[in-house]
Structures are given as C-alpha cells and as structure tokens.
PDB file of C-alpha atoms in Angstrom:
ATOM      1  CA  UNK A  67      12.398 154.700  11.536  1.00  0.00           C
ATOM      2  CA  UNK A  68      15.195 157.150  12.504  1.00  0.00           C
ATOM      3  CA  UNK A  69      13.885 159.821  10.113  1.00  0.00           C
ATOM      4  CA  UNK A  70      14.081 163.497  11.034  1.00  0.00           C
ATOM      5  CA  UNK A  71      10.970 165.580  10.243  1.00  0.00           C
ATOM      6  CA  UNK A  72      13.151 167.797   8.056  1.00  0.00           C
ATOM      7  CA  UNK A  73      14.079 168.144   4.406  1.00  0.00           C
ATOM      8  CA  UNK A  74      17.296 169.547   2.920  1.00  0.00           C
ATOM      9  CA  UNK A  75      17.663 171.315  -0.418  1.00  0.00           C
ATOM     10  CA  UNK A  76      18.931 168.765  -2.925  1.00  0.00           C
ATOM     11  CA  UNK A  77      20.260 171.088  -5.623  1.00  0.00           C
ATOM     12  CA  UNK A  78      20.127 174.831  -6.233  1.00  0.00           C
ATOM     13  CA  UNK A  79      18.246 175.868  -9.361  1.00  0.00           C
ATOM     14  CA  UNK A  80      20.963 178.463 -10.012  1.00  0.00           C
ATOM     15  CA  UNK A  81      24.377 179.395  -8.673  1.00  0.00           C
ATOM     16  CA  UNK A  82      24.487 180.489  -5.032  1.00  0.00           C
ATOM     17  CA  UNK A  83      25.744 183.917  -4.029  1.00  0.00           C
ATOM     18  CA  UNK A  84      28.735 183.941  -1.711  1.00  0.00           C
ATOM     19  CA  UNK A  85      27.551 183.323   1.838  1.00  0.00           C
ATOM     20  CA  UNK A  86      24.081 182.196   0.761  1.00  0.00           C
ATOM     21  CA  UNK A  87      22.457 178.822   1.459  1.00  0.00           C
ATOM     22  CA  UNK A  88      24.106 175.820  -0.149  1.00  0.00           C
ATOM     23  CA  UNK A  89      22.740 172.445  -1.265  1.00  0.00           C
ATOM     24  CA  UNK A  90      23.396 168.760  -0.484  1.00  0.00           C
ATOM     25  CA  UNK A  91      24.672 167.739  -3.910  1.00  0.00           C
ATOM     26  CA  UNK A  92      27.257 170.547  -4.129  1.00  0.00           C
ATOM     27  CA  UNK A  93      28.475 170.398  -0.541  1.00  0.00           C
ATOM     28  CA  UNK A  94      28.293 166.651   0.176  1.00  0.00           C
ATOM     29  CA  UNK A  95      28.153 164.554  -2.980  1.00  0.00           C
ATOM     30  CA  UNK A  96      30.479 166.814  -4.973  1.00  0.00           C
ATOM     31  CA  UNK A  97      32.580 167.335  -1.822  1.00  0.00           C
ATOM     32  CA  UNK A  98      32.421 171.122  -1.871  1.00  0.00           C
ATOM     33  CA  UNK A  99      31.947 171.372   1.895  1.00  0.00           C
ATOM     34  CA  UNK A 100      34.594 171.970   4.553  1.00  0.00           C
ATOM     35  CA  UNK A 101      35.969 169.183   6.783  1.00  0.00           C
ATOM     36  CA  UNK A 102      36.340 170.689  10.252  1.00  0.00           C
ATOM     37  CA  UNK A 103      34.739 168.169  12.617  1.00  0.00           C
ATOM     38  CA  UNK A 104      34.868 164.484  13.431  1.00  0.00           C
ATOM     39  CA  UNK A 105      33.000 162.143  15.773  1.00  0.00           C
ATOM     40  CA  UNK A 106      35.229 160.483  18.363  1.00  0.00           C
ATOM     41  CA  UNK A 107      34.632 156.712  17.973  1.00  0.00           C
ATOM     42  CA  UNK A 108      35.055 156.009  21.698  1.00  0.00           C
ATOM     43  CA  UNK A 109      33.094 158.842  23.303  1.00  0.00           C
ATOM     44  CA  UNK A 110      30.724 159.604  20.439  1.00  0.00           C
ATOM     45  CA  UNK A 111      31.431 163.307  20.965  1.00  0.00           C
ATOM     46  CA  UNK A 112      31.959 165.750  18.110  1.00  0.00           C
ATOM     47  CA  UNK A 113      35.453 167.256  18.218  1.00  0.00           C
ATOM     48  CA  UNK A 114      37.472 169.527  15.907  1.00  0.00           C
ATOM     49  CA  UNK A 115      39.441 167.602  13.309  1.00  0.00           C
ATOM     50  CA  UNK A 116      39.371 166.129   9.836  1.00  0.00           C
ATOM     51  CA  UNK A 117      37.771 162.762   9.036  1.00  0.00           C
ATOM     52  CA  UNK A 118      37.584 162.995   5.248  1.00  0.00           C
ATOM     53  CA  UNK A 119      33.835 163.700   5.232  1.00  0.00           C
ATOM     54  CA  UNK A 120      32.539 166.986   3.769  1.00  0.00           C
ATOM     55  CA  UNK A 121      30.130 169.092   5.793  1.00  0.00           C
ATOM     56  CA  UNK A 122      27.129 171.258   4.995  1.00  0.00           C
ATOM     57  CA  UNK A 123      25.572 174.133   6.946  1.00  0.00           C
ATOM     58  CA  UNK A 124      21.780 174.149   7.110  1.00  0.00           C
ATOM     59  CA  UNK A 125      20.246 177.631   7.379  1.00  0.00           C
ATOM     60  CA  UNK A 126      17.056 177.465   9.484  1.00  0.00           C
ATOM     61  CA  UNK A 127      14.526 180.277   9.868  1.00  0.00           C
ATOM     62  CA  UNK A 128      13.421 181.182  13.425  1.00  0.00           C
ATOM     63  CA  UNK A 129      11.288 184.252  12.722  1.00  0.00           C
ATOM     64  CA  UNK A 130       9.083 185.935  10.114  1.00  0.00           C
ATOM     65  CA  UNK A 131      11.930 186.313   7.632  1.00  0.00           C
ATOM     66  CA  UNK A 132      11.945 185.839   3.870  1.00  0.00           C
ATOM     67  CA  UNK A 133      15.710 185.295   3.625  1.00  0.00           C
ATOM     68  CA  UNK A 134      16.620 182.172   1.620  1.00  0.00           C
ATOM     69  CA  UNK A 135      17.025 178.934   3.542  1.00  0.00           C
ATOM     70  CA  UNK A 136      18.065 175.423   2.540  1.00  0.00           C
ATOM     71  CA  UNK A 137      16.060 173.323   4.984  1.00  0.00           C
ATOM     72  CA  UNK A 138      12.478 173.078   6.206  1.00  0.00           C
ATOM     73  CA  UNK A 139      10.251 171.044   8.497  1.00  0.00           C
ATOM     74  CA  UNK A 140       7.994 168.494   6.800  1.00  0.00           C
ATOM     75  CA  UNK A 141       4.786 166.800   7.873  1.00  0.00           C
ATOM     76  CA  UNK A 142       5.418 163.061   8.165  1.00  0.00           C
ATOM     77  CA  UNK A 143       2.320 162.349  10.225  1.00  0.00           C
ATOM     78  CA  UNK A 144       3.007 165.141  12.739  1.00  0.00           C
ATOM     79  CA  UNK A 145       0.610 167.766  11.431  1.00  0.00           C
ATOM     80  CA  UNK A 146       3.631 170.057  11.946  1.00  0.00           C
ATOM     81  CA  UNK A 147       2.653 170.365  15.626  1.00  0.00           C
ATOM     82  CA  UNK A 148       5.647 171.245  17.793  1.00  0.00           C
ATOM     83  CA  UNK A 149       5.134 168.433  20.319  1.00  0.00           C
ATOM     84  CA  UNK A 150       4.989 165.833  17.552  1.00  0.00           C
ATOM     85  CA  UNK A 151       8.020 167.299  15.794  1.00  0.00           C
ATOM     86  CA  UNK A 152       9.968 167.069  19.065  1.00  0.00           C
ATOM     87  CA  UNK A 153       8.996 163.411  19.429  1.00  0.00           C
ATOM     88  CA  UNK A 154      10.125 162.641  15.893  1.00  0.00           C
ATOM     89  CA  UNK A 155      13.491 164.363  16.394  1.00  0.00           C
ATOM     90  CA  UNK A 156      14.167 162.335  19.534  1.00  0.00           C
ATOM     91  CA  UNK A 157      12.624 158.992  18.544  1.00  0.00           C
ATOM     92  CA  UNK A 158      12.117 159.017  14.782  1.00  0.00           C
ATOM     93  CA  UNK A 159       8.984 158.434  12.737  1.00  0.00           C
ATOM     94  CA  UNK A 160       6.631 155.712  13.995  1.00  0.00           C
ATOM     95  CA  UNK A 161       4.524 153.316  11.953  1.00  0.00           C
ATOM     96  CA  UNK A 162       1.390 155.184  12.994  1.00  0.00           C
ATOM     97  CA  UNK A 163       2.954 158.384  11.627  1.00  0.00           C
ATOM     98  CA  UNK A 164       3.167 156.594   8.275  1.00  0.00           C
ATOM     99  CA  UNK A 165      -0.451 155.416   8.247  1.00  0.00           C
ATOM    100  CA  UNK A 166      -1.274 157.793   5.386  1.00  0.00           C
ATOM    101  CA  UNK A 167       1.365 155.986   3.321  1.00  0.00           C
ATOM    102  CA  UNK A 168       0.278 152.481   4.280  1.00  0.00           C
ATOM    103  CA  UNK A 169       2.876 152.147   7.041  1.00  0.00           C
ATOM    104  CA  UNK A 170       5.891 152.632   4.754  1.00  0.00           C
ATOM    105  CA  UNK A 171       7.490 155.529   2.922  1.00  0.00           C
ATOM    106  CA  UNK A 172       8.783 154.323  -0.471  1.00  0.00           C
ATOM    107  CA  UNK A 173       9.689 157.381  -2.567  1.00  0.00           C
ATOM    108  CA  UNK A 174       9.149 156.963  -6.288  1.00  0.00           C
ATOM    109  CA  UNK A 175      11.701 158.453  -8.737  1.00  0.00           C
ATOM    110  CA  UNK A 176       9.668 161.639  -9.258  1.00  0.00           C
ATOM    111  CA  UNK A 177       9.396 162.291  -5.525  1.00  0.00           C
ATOM    112  CA  UNK A 178       6.497 162.691  -3.109  1.00  0.00           C
ATOM    113  CA  UNK A 179       4.903 165.874  -1.799  1.00  0.00           C
ATOM    114  CA  UNK A 180       4.824 166.874   1.860  1.00  0.00           C
ATOM    115  CA  UNK A 181       3.309 169.804   3.700  1.00  0.00           C
ATOM    116  CA  UNK A 182       6.160 171.914   5.055  1.00  0.00           C
ATOM    117  CA  UNK A 183       7.086 175.109   6.863  1.00  0.00           C
ATOM    118  CA  UNK A 184      10.265 177.168   7.040  1.00  0.00           C
ATOM    119  CA  UNK A 185      10.013 178.473  10.595  1.00  0.00           C
ATOM    120  CA  UNK A 186      11.632 176.204  13.209  1.00  0.00           C
ATOM    121  CA  UNK A 187      10.131 176.366  16.726  1.00  0.00           C
ATOM    122  CA  UNK A 188      12.818 177.532  19.152  1.00  0.00           C
ATOM    123  CA  UNK A 189      12.064 174.586  21.454  1.00  0.00           C
ATOM    124  CA  UNK A 190      13.219 172.267  18.658  1.00  0.00           C
ATOM    125  CA  UNK A 191      16.820 173.450  18.996  1.00  0.00           C
ATOM    126  CA  UNK A 192      17.452 171.623  22.283  1.00  0.00           C
ATOM    127  CA  UNK A 193      16.157 168.405  20.720  1.00  0.00           C
ATOM    128  CA  UNK A 194      18.492 168.803  17.750  1.00  0.00           C
ATOM    129  CA  UNK A 195      21.427 169.425  20.106  1.00  0.00           C
ATOM    130  CA  UNK A 196      20.509 166.289  22.068  1.00  0.00           C
ATOM    131  CA  UNK A 197      21.041 164.055  19.018  1.00  0.00           C
ATOM    132  CA  UNK A 198      24.387 165.545  17.941  1.00  0.00           C
ATOM    133  CA  UNK A 199      26.631 162.759  16.622  1.00  0.00           C
ATOM    134  CA  UNK A 200      23.789 160.243  16.162  1.00  0.00           C
ATOM    135  CA  UNK A 201      22.969 158.799  12.699  1.00  0.00           C
ATOM    136  CA  UNK A 202      19.639 159.961  11.292  1.00  0.00           C
ATOM    137  CA  UNK A 203      17.792 159.831   7.992  1.00  0.00           C
ATOM    138  CA  UNK A 204      16.634 163.011   6.299  1.00  0.00           C
ATOM    139  CA  UNK A 205      14.817 163.652   3.016  1.00  0.00           C
ATOM    140  CA  UNK A 206      16.065 165.883   0.208  1.00  0.00           C
ATOM    141  CA  UNK A 207      13.660 168.341  -1.399  1.00  0.00           C
ATOM    142  CA  UNK A 208      13.710 169.823  -4.875  1.00  0.00           C
ATOM    143  CA  UNK A 209      13.794 173.586  -5.247  1.00  0.00           C
ATOM    144  CA  UNK A 210      10.532 174.940  -6.658  1.00  0.00           C
ATOM    145  CA  UNK A 211      10.782 176.540 -10.115  1.00  0.00           C
ATOM    146  CA  UNK A 212      10.611 180.345 -10.127  1.00  0.00           C
ATOM    147  CA  UNK A 213       7.141 180.193 -11.711  1.00  0.00           C
ATOM    148  CA  UNK A 214       5.887 178.335  -8.643  1.00  0.00           C
ATOM    149  CA  UNK A 215       7.653 180.690  -6.245  1.00  0.00           C
ATOM    150  CA  UNK A 216       4.898 183.272  -6.708  1.00  0.00           C
ATOM    151  CA  UNK A 217       2.374 180.952  -5.064  1.00  0.00           C
ATOM    152  CA  UNK A 218       2.092 181.052  -1.233  1.00  0.00           C
ATOM    153  CA  UNK A 219       1.126 177.376  -1.359  1.00  0.00           C
ATOM    154  CA  UNK A 220       4.421 176.257  -2.853  1.00  0.00           C
ATOM    155  CA  UNK A 221       7.033 178.955  -2.311  1.00  0.00           C
ATOM    156  CA  UNK A 222       9.475 178.633   0.589  1.00  0.00           C
ATOM    157  CA  UNK A 223      10.595 182.259   0.135  1.00  0.00           C
ATOM    158  CA  UNK A 224       7.231 184.066   0.381  1.00  0.00           C
ATOM    159  CA  UNK A 225       5.977 185.583   3.638  1.00  0.00           C
ATOM    160  CA  UNK A 226       2.712 183.630   3.560  1.00  0.00           C
ATOM    161  CA  UNK A 227       4.600 180.369   3.214  1.00  0.00           C
ATOM    162  CA  UNK A 228       6.400 180.855   6.538  1.00  0.00           C
ATOM    163  CA  UNK A 229       3.433 178.987   7.993  1.00  0.00           C
ATOM    164  CA  UNK A 230       2.857 176.207   5.440  1.00  0.00           C
ATOM    165  CA  UNK A 231       3.596 175.234   1.850  1.00  0.00           C
ATOM    166  CA  UNK A 232       4.496 172.023   0.018  1.00  0.00           C
ATOM    167  CA  UNK A 233       7.795 170.508  -1.072  1.00  0.00           C
ATOM    168  CA  UNK A 234       8.626 167.558  -3.294  1.00  0.00           C
ATOM    169  CA  UNK A 235      11.050 165.167  -1.579  1.00  0.00           C
ATOM    170  CA  UNK A 236      13.102 162.902  -3.808  1.00  0.00           C
ATOM    171  CA  UNK A 237      15.228 160.577  -1.673  1.00  0.00           C
ATOM    172  CA  UNK A 238      16.534 159.929   1.850  1.00  0.00           C
ATOM    173  CA  UNK A 239      20.123 160.535   2.934  1.00  0.00           C
ATOM    174  CA  UNK A 240      22.020 159.627   6.087  1.00  0.00           C
ATOM    175  CA  UNK A 241      23.565 162.346   8.239  1.00  0.00           C
ATOM    176  CA  UNK A 242      24.921 163.298  11.640  1.00  0.00           C
ATOM    177  CA  UNK A 243      24.364 166.673  13.255  1.00  0.00           C
ATOM    178  CA  UNK A 244      27.742 168.075  14.306  1.00  0.00           C
ATOM    179  CA  UNK A 245      26.889 171.534  15.600  1.00  0.00           C
ATOM    180  CA  UNK A 246      23.844 173.736  16.264  1.00  0.00           C
ATOM    181  CA  UNK A 247      24.701 177.450  16.232  1.00  0.00           C
ATOM    182  CA  UNK A 248      22.146 180.061  17.290  1.00  0.00           C
ATOM    183  CA  UNK A 249      21.877 183.492  15.655  1.00  0.00           C
ATOM    184  CA  UNK A 250      19.290 186.223  16.403  1.00  0.00           C
ATOM    185  CA  UNK A 251      16.715 185.209  13.770  1.00  0.00           C
ATOM    186  CA  UNK A 252      18.029 181.889  12.552  1.00  0.00           C
ATOM    187  CA  UNK A 253      20.055 178.848  13.484  1.00  0.00           C
ATOM    188  CA  UNK A 254      22.854 177.119  11.595  1.00  0.00           C
ATOM    189  CA  UNK A 255      23.085 173.335  11.770  1.00  0.00           C
ATOM    190  CA  UNK A 256      26.309 171.702  10.563  1.00  0.00           C
ATOM    191  CA  UNK A 257      25.847 168.153   9.248  1.00  0.00           C
ATOM    192  CA  UNK A 258      27.978 165.487   7.584  1.00  0.00           C
ATOM    193  CA  UNK A 259      26.952 162.362   5.637  1.00  0.00           C
ATOM    194  CA  UNK A 260      26.856 158.937   7.247  1.00  0.00           C
ATOM    195  CA  UNK A 261      25.440 155.472   6.665  1.00  0.00           C
ATOM    196  CA  UNK A 262      22.249 154.579   8.546  1.00  0.00           C
ATOM    197  CA  UNK A 263      21.563 150.904   9.218  1.00  0.00           C
ATOM    198  CA  UNK A 264      18.029 150.160  10.371  1.00  0.00           C
ATOM    199  CA  UNK A 265      15.580 147.240  10.188  1.00  0.00           C
ATOM    200  CA  UNK A 266      12.794 149.717   9.377  1.00  0.00           C
ATOM    201  CA  UNK A 267      14.227 150.988   6.086  1.00  0.00           C
ATOM    202  CA  UNK A 268      12.256 150.427   2.902  1.00  0.00           C
ATOM    203  CA  UNK A 269      14.576 148.964   0.266  1.00  0.00           C
ATOM    204  CA  UNK A 270      13.755 146.991  -2.893  1.00  0.00           C
ATOM    205  CA  UNK A 271      13.750 143.243  -2.300  1.00  0.00           C
ATOM    206  CA  UNK A 272      16.229 141.063  -4.254  1.00  0.00           C
ATOM    207  CA  UNK A 273      14.905 140.557  -7.767  1.00  0.00           C
ATOM    208  CA  UNK A 274      12.206 143.214  -7.340  1.00  0.00           C
ATOM    209  CA  UNK A 275      11.717 145.405 -10.416  1.00  0.00           C
ATOM    210  CA  UNK A 276      11.942 149.077  -9.479  1.00  0.00           C
ATOM    211  CA  UNK A 277      13.023 152.420 -10.931  1.00  0.00           C
ATOM    212  CA  UNK A 278      14.415 153.503  -7.554  1.00  0.00           C
ATOM    213  CA  UNK A 279      18.258 153.436  -7.607  1.00  0.00           C
ATOM    214  CA  UNK A 280      20.295 151.941  -4.781  1.00  0.00           C
ATOM    215  CA  UNK A 281      20.813 154.383  -1.917  1.00  0.00           C
ATOM    216  CA  UNK A 282      24.416 154.593  -0.605  1.00  0.00           C
ATOM    217  CA  UNK A 283      23.276 156.074   2.724  1.00  0.00           C
ATOM    218  CA  UNK A 284      20.651 153.535   3.830  1.00  0.00           C
ATOM    219  CA  UNK A 285      21.027 149.834   4.590  1.00  0.00           C
ATOM    220  CA  UNK A 286      18.509 147.418   6.059  1.00  0.00           C
ATOM    221  CA  UNK A 287      19.213 144.664   8.595  1.00  0.00           C
ATOM    222  CA  UNK A 288      17.546 141.323   7.940  1.00  0.00           C
ATOM    223  CA  UNK A 289      17.345 138.880  10.872  1.00  0.00           C
ATOM    224  CA  UNK A 290      18.045 135.253   9.958  1.00  0.00           C
ATOM    225  CA  UNK A 291      18.139 132.019  11.910  1.00  0.00           C
TER     226      UNK A 291
END
C-alpha cells in the first residue's frame, strides 16, 4: 500500500496565527492554499506554475523544539525505527506491517489511534525528496483537545512528547510532495492533493453496509477476466 508513515493535521481546533502551521481542511479542501507548482505530465518533474490544485506546507520538527507543527510520524508497523520508516517512505506499507490490524487498515468513523513522534530523522529528508511528484496516501490526524495537551502521552506540543505520543487518525488522503525545504531546526514540505489508484486500498464492497463515507482521494483497481 503506497501509504506514507506520516499523519497531517486535519483541522485546527482554533484559528491559526499568521505564519503558523495550517491544516488540510483549510488549505486543501476549502482551497485556502496557494497554487505555485505543477507536475509536468511528460517528465513527471515539479515545475513552477498553476494547475488549479491548492497546496499546503507541512511544518516538520528536526530538533528538540516545542514549536507547533502540523505533521508527525506514525507507527504503522515500523516501531518508529528510522530504517523501517525509510523503507515505508520508499516502498509503502507492507502486509506484514499491517499484521496488528489483520492485514488491512480500515479506519472507522471515529478514527484509530497510532503511536507517533514529532521529530523527523534527518536521514528521512532524502527519502522524501526521492518521491517528489509521486502519488502517495497519508492519514489525517485530529488535534488533541487542550485538556489532553497537558499529558506527555498525548500532546504533540510538550517536550516529553518529542519522542512518542499518540494521535487519532480519521481518514486517508492522496497527495504529492512538491518541494522539501530545509531550515536550521525544521523542514517544510509542500504538498498538493491527488487521486491514488491502488489494488491494495481498503474500500467498502458494493452493497456493504458501512458508516465510512466515500473517499474522493482513493480508488481501488479490480482485475476482471
């Protein structure tokens, strides 16, 4: 499954200060993001230009900082080990990675919890640059209520949680990485939405009763004779 071991903030709990981290719903689904890049259909390279798709900048932590971020690494069978995270960025999540979920990752309407960490290993940046322009799946996470933010086990903004905490992921989205920009203590990753077509996607079968709404980013290929 072409799923990145990352999660993106779905929606801010309150309004964002100018220049602060943004969220997927505001920037992408409500089209609040800029439109500065496009993917050349022939070369597959990212070039300056408008393509009608809004963009979002992910703020990633590289050091022991408590500044707000809007993305994190999540444990989808990797144990959050750097070598396994690198493999999942390049190749996606394998069926063995999903063994704890019975080999599939259906997200119920209230979301599912994952172990997570804010700090991105610096060696992960080259892997993210290597997949620029390629369609990938990524999960959205819900911002923890302020009452939970005091707990090191659940708060992405506390110093103790730079190592590990938990996030609730609600749904997958499709994206392309357009740019990876390095700063002294953080990295900015520019992404845009896209459709991901994969035979490994979990989607409700025709006629199957489910509370999970249709996902506009993910489609599954069925092979027929």
